[in-house]
Amino acid sequence: MQELKEELVIECSIEKALNIIGGKWSFLILKQLFEGTKRFGEIQKSIPKISPKALTDTLRHLEENEVVIRKVTPTVPVTVEYSLTEKGQALHKILKEMKIWGSQWA
């Protein structure tokens, strides 16, 4: 009788957090949303180097991971606003620490 060995998987909390947050643009978008609810154009103007596609993709990723809420108001033209969920607000302390670290070491 052959024994089946189960592979031991150790999940890293830091890796999980980074998967939820996403790529480099996520941090800059989150920084903007910590100031309050913003429209797509406001976020784009505040991050001059981000392309519309990268902004859209990043916002979708954050929404899928329940970090950001997307609110659509049926106006002409349609108003789309983004704000942070409780999960997103919980990242504020982490990003503040990253800012301090960056100003000291970067």
Coordinates of N, CA, C and O in Angstrom, one line a residue:
M1 N 0.8 -1.2 0.0 CA 0.0 0.0 0.0 C 0.9 1.2 0.0 O 1.8 1.4 0.8
Q2 N 0.6 2.1 -1.0 CA 1.4 3.3 -1.1 C 0.8 4.4 -0.3 O -0.4 4.7 -0.4
E3 N 1.6 5.1 0.4 CA 1.2 6.2 1.2 C 1.2 7.5 0.4 O 2.2 7.8 -0.3
L4 N 0.1 8.3 0.4 CA 0.1 9.5 -0.3 C 0.6 10.6 0.7 O 0.1 10.7 1.8
K5 N 1.5 11.4 0.1 CA 2.0 12.5 0.9 C 1.4 13.8 0.5 O 1.3 14.1 -0.7
E6 N 0.8 14.5 1.5 CA 0.2 15.8 1.2 C 1.3 16.8 1.2 O 2.2 16.8 2.1
E7 N 1.3 17.7 0.3 CA 2.3 18.8 0.2 C 1.9 19.8 1.2 O 0.7 20.3 1.3
L8 N 2.9 20.2 2.0 CA 2.6 21.3 3.0 C 2.7 22.6 2.4 O 3.7 23.0 1.8
V9 N 1.6 23.4 2.5 CA 1.6 24.7 1.9 C 1.5 25.7 3.1 O 0.6 25.7 3.9
I10 N 2.5 26.6 3.1 CA 2.5 27.6 4.1 C 2.2 28.9 3.4 O 2.9 29.3 2.5
E11 N 1.0 29.5 3.8 CA 0.7 30.8 3.1 C 1.3 31.9 3.8 O 1.2 32.0 5.1
C12 N 1.8 32.8 3.1 CA 2.5 34.0 3.7 C 1.5 35.2 3.7 O 0.9 35.5 2.7
S13 N 1.3 35.8 4.9 CA 0.3 36.9 5.0 C 0.8 38.1 4.2 O -0.1 38.8 3.7
I14 N 2.1 38.3 4.1 CA 2.5 39.5 3.3 C 2.2 39.2 1.8 O 1.8 40.2 1.1
E15 N 2.4 38.0 1.3 CA 2.1 37.7 -0.1 C 0.6 37.9 -0.3 O 0.2 38.4 -1.3
K16 N -0.2 37.4 0.6 CA -1.7 37.6 0.5 C -2.0 39.1 0.4 O -2.9 39.5 -0.4
A17 N -1.5 39.9 1.3 CA -1.8 41.3 1.3 C -1.3 42.0 0.0 O -2.1 42.8 -0.5
L18 N -0.2 41.6 -0.5 CA 0.3 42.2 -1.8 C -0.6 41.8 -2.9 O -0.8 42.6 -3.9
N19 N -1.1 40.6 -2.9 CA -2.0 40.1 -4.0 C -3.3 40.9 -3.9 O -3.9 41.2 -5.0
I20 N -3.8 41.3 -2.7 CA -5.0 42.0 -2.6 C -4.8 43.5 -3.1 O -5.6 44.0 -3.8
I21 N -3.7 44.1 -2.6 CA -3.4 45.4 -3.0 C -3.1 45.6 -4.5 O -3.7 46.5 -5.1
G22 N -2.3 44.7 -5.0 CA -2.0 44.8 -6.5 C -0.7 45.5 -6.7 O 0.2 45.5 -5.9
G23 N -0.6 46.0 -7.9 CA 0.7 46.6 -8.4 C 1.0 48.0 -7.9 O 0.4 48.5 -7.0
K24 N 2.0 48.6 -8.6 CA 2.6 49.8 -8.1 C 1.6 51.0 -8.1 O 1.6 51.9 -7.2
W25 N 0.6 51.0 -9.0 CA -0.3 52.1 -9.1 C -1.3 52.0 -7.9 O -1.9 53.1 -7.5
S26 N -1.5 50.9 -7.4 CA -2.5 50.7 -6.3 C -2.2 51.6 -5.1 O -3.1 52.3 -4.6
F27 N -0.9 51.7 -4.8 CA -0.5 52.5 -3.6 C -0.8 54.0 -3.9 O -1.3 54.7 -3.0
L28 N -0.6 54.5 -5.1 CA -0.8 55.9 -5.4 C -2.3 56.2 -5.5 O -2.8 57.2 -5.1
I29 N -3.1 55.2 -6.0 CA -4.6 55.4 -6.0 C -5.1 55.4 -4.6 O -5.9 56.2 -4.2
L30 N -4.6 54.5 -3.7 CA -5.1 54.4 -2.3 C -4.8 55.7 -1.6 O -5.6 56.3 -0.9
K31 N -3.6 56.3 -1.9 CA -3.2 57.5 -1.3 C -4.2 58.6 -1.6 O -4.6 59.4 -0.7
Q32 N -4.7 58.7 -2.8 CA -5.7 59.6 -3.2 C -7.0 59.4 -2.5 O -7.7 60.3 -2.1
L33 N -7.4 58.1 -2.4 CA -8.7 57.8 -1.9 C -8.7 58.0 -0.3 O -9.8 58.1 0.3
F34 N -7.6 58.0 0.3 CA -7.5 58.2 1.7 C -8.0 59.7 2.0 O -8.5 60.0 3.1
E35 N -7.9 60.5 1.0 CA -8.4 61.9 1.2 C -9.9 62.0 1.1 O -10.5 63.0 1.4
G36 N -10.6 61.0 0.5 CA -12.0 60.9 0.4 C -12.4 60.4 -1.0 O -11.6 60.0 -1.8
T37 N -13.7 60.4 -1.2 CA -14.3 59.9 -2.5 C -13.8 60.7 -3.6 O -13.7 62.0 -3.6
K38 N -13.4 60.1 -4.7 CA -12.9 60.8 -5.9 C -13.5 60.2 -7.2 O -13.9 59.0 -7.2
R39 N -13.6 61.0 -8.2 CA -14.1 60.6 -9.5 C -12.9 60.1 -10.3 O -11.7 60.4 -10.0
F40 N -13.1 59.3 -11.4 CA -12.0 58.8 -12.2 C -11.1 59.9 -12.6 O -9.8 59.7 -12.5
G41 N -11.6 60.9 -13.2 CA -10.8 62.0 -13.7 C -9.9 62.7 -12.6 O -8.8 63.1 -12.9
E42 N -10.5 62.8 -11.4 CA -9.7 63.4 -10.3 C -8.5 62.5 -10.0 O -7.4 63.1 -9.7
I43 N -8.8 61.2 -9.9 CA -7.6 60.3 -9.6 C -6.6 60.4 -10.7 O -5.4 60.5 -10.5
Q44 N -7.0 60.4 -12.0 CA -6.1 60.4 -13.1 C -5.3 61.7 -13.1 O -4.1 61.6 -13.3
K45 N -5.9 62.8 -12.8 CA -5.2 64.1 -12.8 C -4.1 64.1 -11.6 O -3.1 64.7 -11.8
S46 N -4.4 63.5 -10.6 CA -3.5 63.5 -9.4 C -2.3 62.5 -9.6 O -1.4 62.6 -8.8
I47 N -2.4 61.6 -10.6 CA -1.3 60.7 -10.9 C -1.0 60.8 -12.4 O -1.4 60.0 -13.2
P48 N -0.2 61.9 -12.7 CA 0.0 62.2 -14.1 C 0.5 61.1 -15.0 O 0.2 61.0 -16.2
K49 N 1.3 60.2 -14.5 CA 2.0 59.2 -15.3 C 1.1 57.9 -15.6 O 1.5 57.1 -16.3
I50 N 0.0 57.8 -14.9 CA -0.8 56.6 -15.1 C -1.7 56.7 -16.4 O -2.3 57.8 -16.6
S51 N -1.8 55.7 -17.1 CA -2.6 55.7 -18.3 C -4.0 55.3 -17.9 O -4.3 54.7 -16.9
P52 N -5.0 55.7 -18.7 CA -6.4 55.4 -18.4 C -6.6 53.9 -18.3 O -7.4 53.5 -17.4
K53 N -5.9 53.1 -19.1 CA -6.1 51.6 -19.0 C -5.5 51.1 -17.6 O -6.2 50.3 -17.0
A54 N -4.4 51.6 -17.3 CA -3.8 51.2 -16.0 C -4.6 51.6 -14.8 O -4.8 50.8 -13.9
L55 N -5.2 52.8 -14.9 CA -6.1 53.2 -13.8 C -7.3 52.4 -13.7 O -7.7 51.9 -12.7
T56 N -7.9 52.1 -14.9 CA -9.1 51.3 -14.9 C -8.9 49.9 -14.4 O -9.6 49.4 -13.6
D57 N -7.8 49.3 -14.9 CA -7.4 47.9 -14.4 C -7.2 47.9 -12.9 O -7.6 46.9 -12.3
T58 N -6.5 48.9 -12.4 CA -6.1 48.9 -11.0 C -7.4 49.1 -10.1 O -7.6 48.4 -9.1
L59 N -8.2 50.0 -10.6 CA -9.5 50.2 -9.8 C -10.4 49.0 -9.8 O -10.9 48.6 -8.8
R60 N -10.4 48.3 -11.0 CA -11.2 47.0 -11.0 C -10.6 46.0 -10.1 O -11.3 45.3 -9.4
H61 N -9.3 45.9 -10.1 CA -8.6 44.9 -9.2 C -9.0 45.2 -7.7 O -9.3 44.3 -6.9
L62 N -8.9 46.5 -7.3 CA -9.1 46.9 -6.0 C -10.6 46.7 -5.6 O -10.9 46.3 -4.5
E63 N -11.5 46.9 -6.6 CA -12.9 46.7 -6.4 C -13.2 45.2 -6.2 O -13.9 44.8 -5.3
E64 N -12.6 44.3 -7.0 CA -12.8 42.9 -6.9 C -12.3 42.3 -5.6 O -12.8 41.4 -5.1
N65 N -11.3 43.0 -5.0 CA -10.7 42.6 -3.8 C -11.3 43.3 -2.6 O -10.8 43.3 -1.5
E66 N -12.4 44.0 -2.8 CA -13.2 44.7 -1.8 C -12.4 45.7 -1.0 O -12.6 45.9 0.2
V67 N -11.5 46.4 -1.7 CA -10.7 47.5 -1.1 C -11.4 48.8 -1.5 O -11.3 49.8 -0.7
V68 N -12.0 48.9 -2.7 CA -12.6 50.1 -3.2 C -14.1 49.8 -3.5 O -14.4 48.7 -4.0
I69 N -14.9 50.8 -3.3 CA -16.3 50.7 -3.8 C -16.5 51.7 -5.0 O -16.0 52.8 -4.9
R70 N -17.1 51.2 -6.0 CA -17.4 51.9 -7.2 C -18.9 52.3 -7.2 O -19.8 51.4 -7.1
K71 N -19.2 53.6 -7.1 CA -20.6 54.0 -7.1 C -20.9 54.7 -8.4 O -20.3 55.7 -8.8
V72 N -22.0 54.2 -9.1 CA -22.4 54.8 -10.4 C -23.7 55.6 -10.1 O -24.7 55.0 -9.6
T73 N -23.7 56.9 -10.5 CA -24.9 57.7 -10.4 C -25.4 58.0 -11.8 O -24.7 58.5 -12.7
P74 N -26.7 57.6 -12.1 CA -27.2 57.8 -13.5 C -27.5 59.3 -13.8 O -28.6 59.7 -13.8
T75 N -26.4 60.0 -14.2 CA -26.6 61.4 -14.6 C -26.1 61.4 -16.0 O -25.7 60.4 -16.6
V76 N -26.2 62.6 -16.7 CA -25.7 62.8 -18.0 C -24.5 63.8 -18.0 O -24.8 64.9 -17.7
P77 N -23.3 63.4 -18.2 CA -22.8 62.0 -18.4 C -22.9 61.2 -17.0 O -23.0 61.9 -16.0
V78 N -22.7 59.9 -17.1 CA -22.8 59.1 -15.9 C -21.6 59.5 -14.9 O -20.5 59.8 -15.3
T79 N -22.0 59.6 -13.6 CA -21.0 59.9 -12.6 C -20.6 58.6 -11.9 O -21.4 57.9 -11.5
V80 N -19.2 58.4 -11.9 CA -18.7 57.2 -11.3 C -17.7 57.7 -10.2 O -16.8 58.5 -10.5
E81 N -18.0 57.3 -9.0 CA -17.1 57.7 -7.9 C -16.5 56.5 -7.2 O -17.1 55.5 -7.1
Y82 N -15.3 56.7 -6.7 CA -14.6 55.6 -6.0 C -14.3 56.1 -4.5 O -13.9 57.2 -4.3
S83 N -14.5 55.1 -3.6 CA -14.2 55.4 -2.2 C -13.7 54.1 -1.6 O -13.8 53.0 -2.2
L84 N -13.1 54.2 -0.4 CA -12.5 53.0 0.2 C -13.5 52.3 1.1 O -14.4 52.9 1.7
T85 N -13.4 51.0 1.1 CA -14.2 50.2 2.0 C -13.5 50.2 3.4 O -12.4 50.8 3.5
E86 N -14.1 49.6 4.4 CA -13.4 49.5 5.7 C -12.1 48.7 5.5 O -11.1 49.1 6.1
K87 N -12.1 47.7 4.6 CA -10.8 47.0 4.3 C -9.8 47.9 3.7 O -8.6 47.8 4.1
G88 N -10.2 48.8 2.9 CA -9.3 49.7 2.3 C -8.8 50.8 3.3 O -7.6 51.1 3.3
Q89 N -9.7 51.2 4.1 CA -9.3 52.2 5.2 C -8.2 51.6 6.1 O -7.4 52.3 6.6
A90 N -8.3 50.3 6.3 CA -7.4 49.6 7.2 C -5.9 49.6 6.7 O -5.0 49.4 7.4
L91 N -5.8 49.9 5.4 CA -4.4 50.0 4.8 C -3.7 51.4 5.1 O -2.6 51.5 4.9
H92 N -4.5 52.3 5.7 CA -3.9 53.7 5.8 C -2.7 53.7 6.7 O -1.7 54.3 6.3
K93 N -2.7 53.0 7.8 CA -1.6 52.9 8.7 C -0.3 52.3 8.0 O 0.8 52.8 8.2
I94 N -0.5 51.3 7.2 CA 0.6 50.6 6.5 C 1.2 51.6 5.5 O 2.4 51.7 5.5
L95 N 0.4 52.3 4.8 CA 0.9 53.2 3.8 C 1.6 54.4 4.4 O 2.6 55.0 3.9
K96 N 1.1 54.9 5.6 CA 1.8 56.0 6.3 C 3.2 55.5 6.7 O 4.1 56.3 6.6
E97 N 3.3 54.3 7.2 CA 4.6 53.8 7.6 C 5.5 53.7 6.3 O 6.7 53.9 6.4
M98 N 5.0 53.2 5.2 CA 5.8 53.2 4.0 C 6.3 54.6 3.5 O 7.4 54.7 3.1
K99 N 5.4 55.6 3.7 CA 5.8 56.9 3.4 C 6.9 57.4 4.3 O 7.9 58.0 3.8
I100 N 6.9 57.1 5.6 CA 7.9 57.5 6.5 C 9.2 56.8 6.1 O 10.3 57.4 6.0
W101 N 9.1 55.5 5.8 CA 10.3 54.7 5.4 C 10.9 55.2 4.1 O 12.1 55.4 4.0
G102 N 10.0 55.5 3.2 CA 10.5 56.1 1.9 C 11.2 57.4 2.0 O 12.2 57.7 1.4
S103 N 10.7 58.3 2.9 CA 11.3 59.6 3.1 C 12.7 59.5 3.8 O 13.6 60.2 3.6
Q104 N 12.8 58.4 4.6 CA 14.1 58.2 5.3 C 15.1 57.5 4.5 O 16.3 57.8 4.5
W105 N 14.7 56.5 3.6 CA 15.7 55.7 3.0 C 15.7 55.8 1.5 O 16.7 55.3 0.9
A106 N 14.7 56.4 0.8 CA 14.7 56.4 -0.6 C 15.4 57.6 -1.2 O 15.5 58.6 -0.5

